[in-house]
Short mmCIF file of C-alpha atoms in Angstrom, two decimals:
data_model
loop_
_atom_site.label_atom_id
_atom_site.label_comp_id
_atom_site.label_asym_id
_atom_site.label_seq_id
_atom_site.Cartn_x
_atom_site.Cartn_y
_atom_site.Cartn_z
CA UNK P 860 7.34 28.99 41.51
CA UNK P 861 5.55 25.78 42.43
CA UNK P 862 6.67 22.43 41.04
CA UNK P 863 4.46 19.35 41.32
CA UNK P 864 6.07 15.92 41.12
CA UNK P 865 3.76 13.38 39.54
CA UNK P 866 3.96 9.78 40.61
CA UNK P 867 4.52 7.50 37.62
CA UNK P 868 4.42 3.70 37.98
CA UNK P 869 7.81 2.13 37.35
CA UNK P 870 6.29 -0.31 34.85
CA UNK P 871 4.64 2.43 32.77
CA UNK P 872 5.26 1.87 29.07
CA UNK P 873 4.16 3.63 25.89
CA UNK P 874 0.98 2.24 24.31
CA UNK P 875 1.73 -0.74 22.09
CA UNK P 876 -0.39 -2.74 19.69
CA UNK P 877 -2.08 -5.62 21.54
CA UNK P 878 -1.71 -7.94 18.55
CA UNK P 879 1.18 -8.22 16.09
CA UNK P 880 0.51 -6.29 12.90
CA UNK P 881 2.61 -8.60 10.73
CA UNK P 882 3.83 -12.16 10.95
CA UNK P 883 7.21 -12.12 12.69
CA UNK P 884 10.29 -13.62 11.13
CA UNK P 885 11.54 -16.67 13.00
CA UNK P 886 15.22 -16.67 13.85
CA UNK P 887 17.87 -14.00 14.16
CA UNK P 888 19.68 -14.49 10.85
CA UNK P 889 18.97 -12.54 7.67
CA UNK P 890 16.99 -14.92 5.42
CA UNK P 891 17.98 -15.84 1.87
CA UNK P 892 14.89 -14.77 -0.14
CA UNK P 893 13.06 -17.43 -2.13
CA UNK P 894 12.56 -16.83 -5.85
CA UNK P 895 9.02 -17.77 -6.90
CA UNK P 896 6.69 -17.33 -9.90
CA UNK P 897 3.04 -16.26 -10.02
CA UNK P 898 0.36 -17.36 -12.51
CA UNK P 899 -1.93 -15.01 -14.44
CA UNK P 900 -5.56 -16.17 -14.22
CA UNK P 901 -7.49 -13.50 -16.16
CA UNK P 902 -6.87 -10.29 -18.11
CA UNK P 903 -9.28 -7.35 -18.47
CA UNK P 904 -9.11 -4.15 -20.50
CA UNK P 905 -9.51 -0.95 -18.47
CA UNK P 906 -8.26 2.46 -19.65
CA UNK P 907 -8.06 3.68 -16.02
CA UNK P 908 -5.56 0.92 -15.17
CA UNK P 909 -2.63 3.18 -14.40
CA UNK P 910 -2.01 3.40 -10.65
CA UNK P 911 -3.55 0.22 -9.26
CA UNK P 912 -6.52 -2.13 -8.97
CA UNK P 913 -8.88 -3.44 -6.32
CA UNK P 914 -11.76 -5.94 -6.30
CA UNK P 915 -14.79 -7.19 -4.41
CA UNK P 916 -16.82 -10.34 -5.03
CA UNK P 917 -18.42 -9.13 -8.28
CA UNK P 918 -16.42 -6.17 -9.57
CA UNK P 919 -12.91 -4.88 -10.01
CA UNK P 920 -11.85 -1.24 -9.84
CA UNK P 921 -9.17 0.28 -12.06
CA UNK P 922 -7.50 3.32 -10.52
CA UNK P 923 -5.96 6.32 -12.23
CA UNK P 924 -4.76 9.57 -10.65
CA UNK P 925 -8.19 11.26 -10.55
CA UNK P 926 -10.45 8.53 -11.97
CA UNK P 927 -11.77 5.13 -10.95
CA UNK P 928 -13.45 2.68 -13.32
CA UNK P 929 -15.83 -0.04 -12.09
CA UNK P 930 -16.06 -3.29 -14.12
CA UNK P 931 -17.81 -6.65 -13.81
CA UNK P 932 -15.56 -9.60 -13.08
CA UNK P 933 -17.84 -11.97 -14.97
CA UNK P 934 -17.36 -10.38 -18.39
CA UNK P 935 -15.14 -7.31 -17.92
CA UNK P 936 -17.98 -4.93 -18.87
CA UNK P 937 -17.72 -1.32 -17.70
CA UNK P 938 -20.34 -0.47 -15.05
CA UNK P 939 -19.54 3.02 -13.79
CA UNK P 940 -16.80 5.61 -13.49
CA UNK P 941 -15.91 8.27 -10.95
CA UNK P 942 -13.87 11.28 -12.10
CA UNK P 943 -12.58 14.40 -10.39
CA UNK P 944 -11.59 16.05 -13.67
CA UNK P 945 -11.11 18.64 -15.09
CA UNK P 946 -9.96 20.48 -11.94
CA UNK P 947 -9.16 17.70 -9.51
CA UNK P 948 -8.88 18.16 -5.78
CA UNK P 949 -7.85 14.49 -5.67
CA UNK P 950 -4.73 14.58 -7.80
CA UNK P 951 -2.82 11.36 -7.27
CA UNK P 952 -4.74 8.27 -6.20
CA UNK P 953 -2.13 5.59 -5.61
CA UNK P 954 -3.94 2.49 -4.39
CA UNK P 955 -7.30 1.28 -3.11
CA UNK P 956 -8.90 -1.69 -1.40
CA UNK P 957 -12.51 -2.71 -0.71
CA UNK P 958 -13.90 -3.14 2.79
CA UNK P 959 -17.56 -3.09 3.92
CA UNK P 960 -18.86 -1.91 0.51
CA UNK P 961 -16.45 1.02 0.59
CA UNK P 962 -13.42 1.71 -1.57
CA UNK P 963 -10.59 3.01 0.63
CA UNK P 964 -7.95 4.90 -1.35
CA UNK P 965 -4.57 6.49 -0.68
CA UNK P 966 -4.11 9.94 -2.21
CA UNK P 967 -1.22 12.40 -2.26
CA UNK P 968 -0.29 15.72 -3.82
CA UNK P 969 2.73 14.17 -5.58
CA UNK P 970 4.92 15.63 -7.05
CA UNK P 971 4.24 18.84 -5.10
CA UNK P 972 6.04 19.84 -1.91
CA UNK P 973 5.46 20.07 0.98
CA UNK P 974 4.19 16.50 0.71
CA UNK P 975 0.54 16.11 1.71
CA UNK P 976 -1.64 13.00 1.82
CA UNK P 977 -5.23 11.98 2.44
CA UNK P 978 -7.54 8.99 2.70
CA UNK P 979 -10.42 9.12 0.20
CA UNK P 980 -13.43 6.83 0.61
CA UNK P 981 -15.96 5.90 -2.10
CA UNK P 982 -19.25 3.99 -2.15
CA UNK P 983 -18.69 0.91 -4.31
CA UNK P 984 -22.38 0.70 -5.28
CA UNK P 985 -22.84 4.26 -6.49
CA UNK P 986 -19.16 5.22 -7.02
CA UNK P 987 -19.88 8.47 -5.19
CA UNK P 988 -17.18 10.04 -3.04
CA UNK P 989 -18.25 9.48 0.57
CA UNK P 990 -15.71 11.17 2.83
CA UNK P 991 -12.09 12.20 3.26
CA UNK P 992 -9.50 12.05 6.03
CA UNK P 993 -6.63 14.45 5.47
CA UNK P 994 -3.28 13.46 6.98
CA UNK P 995 -1.88 16.85 6.08
CA UNK P 996 1.85 17.29 5.69
CA UNK P 997 3.74 14.10 6.54
CA UNK P 998 7.48 14.05 7.18
CA UNK P 999 7.44 10.37 6.20
CA UNK P 1000 6.75 11.27 2.55
CA UNK P 1001 3.82 10.74 0.16
CA UNK P 1002 1.24 8.11 1.10
CA UNK P 1003 1.20 5.34 -1.51
CA UNK P 1004 -0.79 2.53 0.16
CA UNK P 1005 -2.33 1.55 3.48
CA UNK P 1006 -4.10 -1.43 5.01
CA UNK P 1007 -6.47 -1.84 7.95
CA UNK P 1008 -5.26 -3.91 10.91
CA UNK P 1009 -6.89 -5.07 14.14
CA UNK P 1010 -5.40 -2.12 15.98
CA UNK P 1011 -5.44 0.58 13.32
CA UNK P 1012 -3.61 0.97 10.03
CA UNK P 1013 -0.37 0.02 8.32
CA UNK P 1014 0.75 2.61 5.76
CA UNK P 1015 3.69 3.23 3.45
CA UNK P 1016 5.18 6.60 2.55
CA UNK P 1017 7.42 7.19 -0.46
CA UNK P 1018 10.42 9.31 -1.33
CA UNK P 1019 11.99 9.31 -4.81
CA UNK P 1020 15.48 10.21 -5.90
CA UNK P 1021 15.76 13.79 -7.23
CA UNK P 1022 12.06 14.48 -6.60
CA UNK P 1023 10.22 15.89 -3.65
CA UNK P 1024 12.38 16.75 -0.64
CA UNK P 1025 15.92 17.27 -1.98
CA UNK P 1026 17.76 15.76 0.99
CA UNK P 1027 15.66 12.57 1.09
CA UNK P 1028 16.01 9.85 -1.55
CA UNK P 1029 14.31 6.45 -2.00
CA UNK P 1030 16.03 5.05 1.10
CA UNK P 1031 13.83 7.26 3.30
CA UNK P 1032 10.66 5.39 2.26
CA UNK P 1033 9.17 3.37 5.10
CA UNK P 1034 6.21 1.51 6.59
CA UNK P 1035 4.42 3.12 9.55
CA UNK P 1036 1.87 1.72 12.02
CA UNK P 1037 -1.00 3.90 13.25
CA UNK P 1038 -3.84 3.44 15.69
CA UNK P 1039 -7.46 3.89 14.62
CA UNK P 1040 -7.17 7.68 15.05
CA UNK P 1041 -4.12 7.79 12.74
CA UNK P 1042 -1.67 8.43 15.58
CA UNK P 1043 1.73 6.92 14.88
CA UNK P 1044 2.61 3.87 17.01
CA UNK P 1045 5.71 2.49 15.25
CA UNK P 1046 7.15 1.41 11.93
CA UNK P 1047 9.90 -0.24 9.94
CA UNK P 1048 12.44 0.45 7.22
CA UNK P 1049 12.57 -1.58 4.03
CA UNK P 1050 15.65 -3.83 3.78
CA UNK P 1051 18.39 -2.60 1.47
CA UNK P 1052 17.94 -5.57 -0.89
CA UNK P 1053 14.38 -4.40 -1.57
CA UNK P 1054 15.02 -0.64 -1.73
CA UNK P 1055 17.82 -1.37 -4.20
CA UNK P 1056 15.36 -3.18 -6.48
CA UNK P 1057 12.78 -0.38 -6.22
CA UNK P 1058 15.28 2.48 -6.68
CA UNK P 1059 15.03 5.28 -7.69
CA UNK P 1060 11.40 4.91 -6.65
CA UNK P 1061 9.64 3.27 -3.70
CA UNK P 1062 6.82 0.87 -2.81
CA UNK P 1063 3.83 1.77 -5.00
CA UNK P 1064 1.61 -1.03 -3.70
CA UNK P 1065 1.28 -3.08 -0.56
CA UNK P 1066 -1.13 -5.32 1.32
CA UNK P 1067 -1.17 -7.78 4.18
CA UNK P 1068 -1.65 -11.26 2.73
CA UNK P 1069 -3.84 -14.07 4.10
CA UNK P 1070 -0.70 -15.53 5.72
CA UNK P 1071 -0.05 -12.37 7.74
CA UNK P 1072 2.99 -11.37 5.69
CA UNK P 1073 3.44 -8.01 3.97
CA UNK P 1074 3.45 -8.05 0.15
CA UNK P 1075 4.77 -4.96 -1.65
CA UNK P 1076 5.36 -3.93 -5.25
CA UNK P 1077 7.67 -1.27 -6.62
CA UNK P 1078 7.15 1.32 -9.32
CA UNK P 1079 8.06 -0.57 -12.49
CA UNK P 1080 9.67 -4.00 -11.93
CA UNK P 1081 7.53 -7.15 -12.54
CA UNK P 1082 8.06 -8.29 -8.95
CA UNK P 1083 6.38 -8.51 -5.56
CA UNK P 1084 8.47 -8.67 -2.39
CA UNK P 1085 7.31 -10.68 0.62
CA UNK P 1086 8.29 -9.28 4.01
CA UNK P 1087 7.93 -10.18 7.67
CA UNK P 1088 8.36 -8.20 10.86
CA UNK P 1089 11.91 -8.57 12.21
CA UNK P 1090 12.74 -10.53 15.33
CA UNK P 1091 14.59 -7.39 16.41
CA UNK P 1092 15.72 -4.13 14.88
CA UNK P 1093 14.07 -1.62 12.50
CA UNK P 1094 14.39 -3.47 9.15
CA UNK P 1095 11.70 -5.73 7.71
CA UNK P 1096 12.87 -9.24 6.79
CA UNK P 1097 12.84 -10.04 3.04
CA UNK P 1098 11.42 -13.57 2.72
CA UNK P 1099 10.70 -14.00 -1.00
CA UNK P 1100 10.57 -12.30 -4.39
CA UNK P 1101 7.71 -13.27 -6.70
CA UNK P 1102 7.92 -12.71 -10.46
CA UNK P 1103 4.66 -11.86 -12.21
CA UNK P 1104 3.28 -10.28 -15.37
CA UNK P 1105 2.83 -6.67 -14.25
CA UNK P 1106 5.02 -3.58 -14.17
CA UNK P 1107 4.91 -2.62 -10.53
CA UNK P 1108 2.24 -0.22 -9.21
CA UNK P 1109 -0.49 -0.96 -6.67
CA UNK P 1110 -2.51 -4.14 -6.21
CA UNK P 1111 -5.12 -5.61 -3.89
CA UNK P 1112 -5.93 -9.11 -2.65
CA UNK P 1113 -9.23 -10.73 -3.63
CA UNK P 1114 -11.86 -10.62 -0.86
CA UNK P 1115 -12.17 -14.42 -0.63
CA UNK P 1116 -9.03 -14.80 1.53
CA UNK P 1117 -7.25 -16.53 -1.35
CA UNK P 1118 -3.82 -15.68 -2.73
CA UNK P 1119 -5.30 -13.99 -5.82
CA UNK P 1120 -4.41 -10.37 -6.39
CA UNK P 1121 -5.65 -7.78 -8.86
CA UNK P 1122 -2.91 -5.63 -10.40
CA UNK P 1123 -2.33 -3.43 -13.47
CA UNK P 1124 -0.27 -3.41 -16.62
CA UNK P 1125 -0.23 0.34 -17.06
CA UNK P 1126 1.44 0.39 -20.49
CA UNK P 1127 -1.33 -1.72 -22.03
CA UNK P 1128 -4.24 -0.50 -19.87
CA UNK P 1129 -4.96 -3.92 -18.38
CA UNK P 1130 -6.10 -5.30 -15.05
CA UNK P 1131 -4.87 -8.81 -14.28
CA UNK P 1132 -6.05 -11.41 -11.79
CA UNK P 1133 -2.92 -13.22 -10.60
CA UNK P 1134 -2.47 -16.22 -8.28
CA UNK P 1135 0.51 -15.82 -5.99
CA UNK P 1136 2.37 -18.98 -4.98
CA UNK P 1137 2.35 -20.13 -1.38
CA UNK P 1138 5.41 -19.29 0.67
CA UNK P 1139 6.97 -22.57 1.89
#
């Protein structure tokens, strides 16, 4: 039997992101999170406002499991609707964001197991479904939200207590980094202070803010948690908790690089434009 010894440079390292995905926490100590309040700027009625909301310069999009409603920001008037009913192949849209006239959405087969997820992309002008990217079965859990980065994508996968995989509870939810071909390059765990607030669920919404920090929302609490990449170790650093008039679920930042987000009040079928306070 012939063995061939390959020469490997001593400084060879696994591929790493060339730029930091998130703003890094300064210092080695665990921060004491700030407690801040947000301000509601506008309220719109939208019966699809169940899972999350997104917006571009002229419209907002209310997301339900298998439906998306398009509305004018100027007056809240309904413009169009996409629906996969009555026999949906897209069963559980969780969150969306707008980029380059496309609506990028996270979808999963929740609450089915094995857990499967996909990226679904829509044309914001026509509201037609453009294309799909299946992630297949993911050990990380069900995809709830993702965001584009300079090097690929940042995505969050959820586990719930007593649902899904029986030996994994909410503590197994995490944030994962991918390259542009959706190959895993790294990731982080949520800090216990945040998972405890989101229990027995996980992060339903998330986005990278204009300050480079990660903003996430849980399933039902009227809060957003502000996180930074750790100086070392696998846990994200909890910087601040922001109180606001929503009940969890997914949200999206406005496209003008401001601190305005669009989020849902699912019990009342509302989409709200909310100004988040600056982090000192």
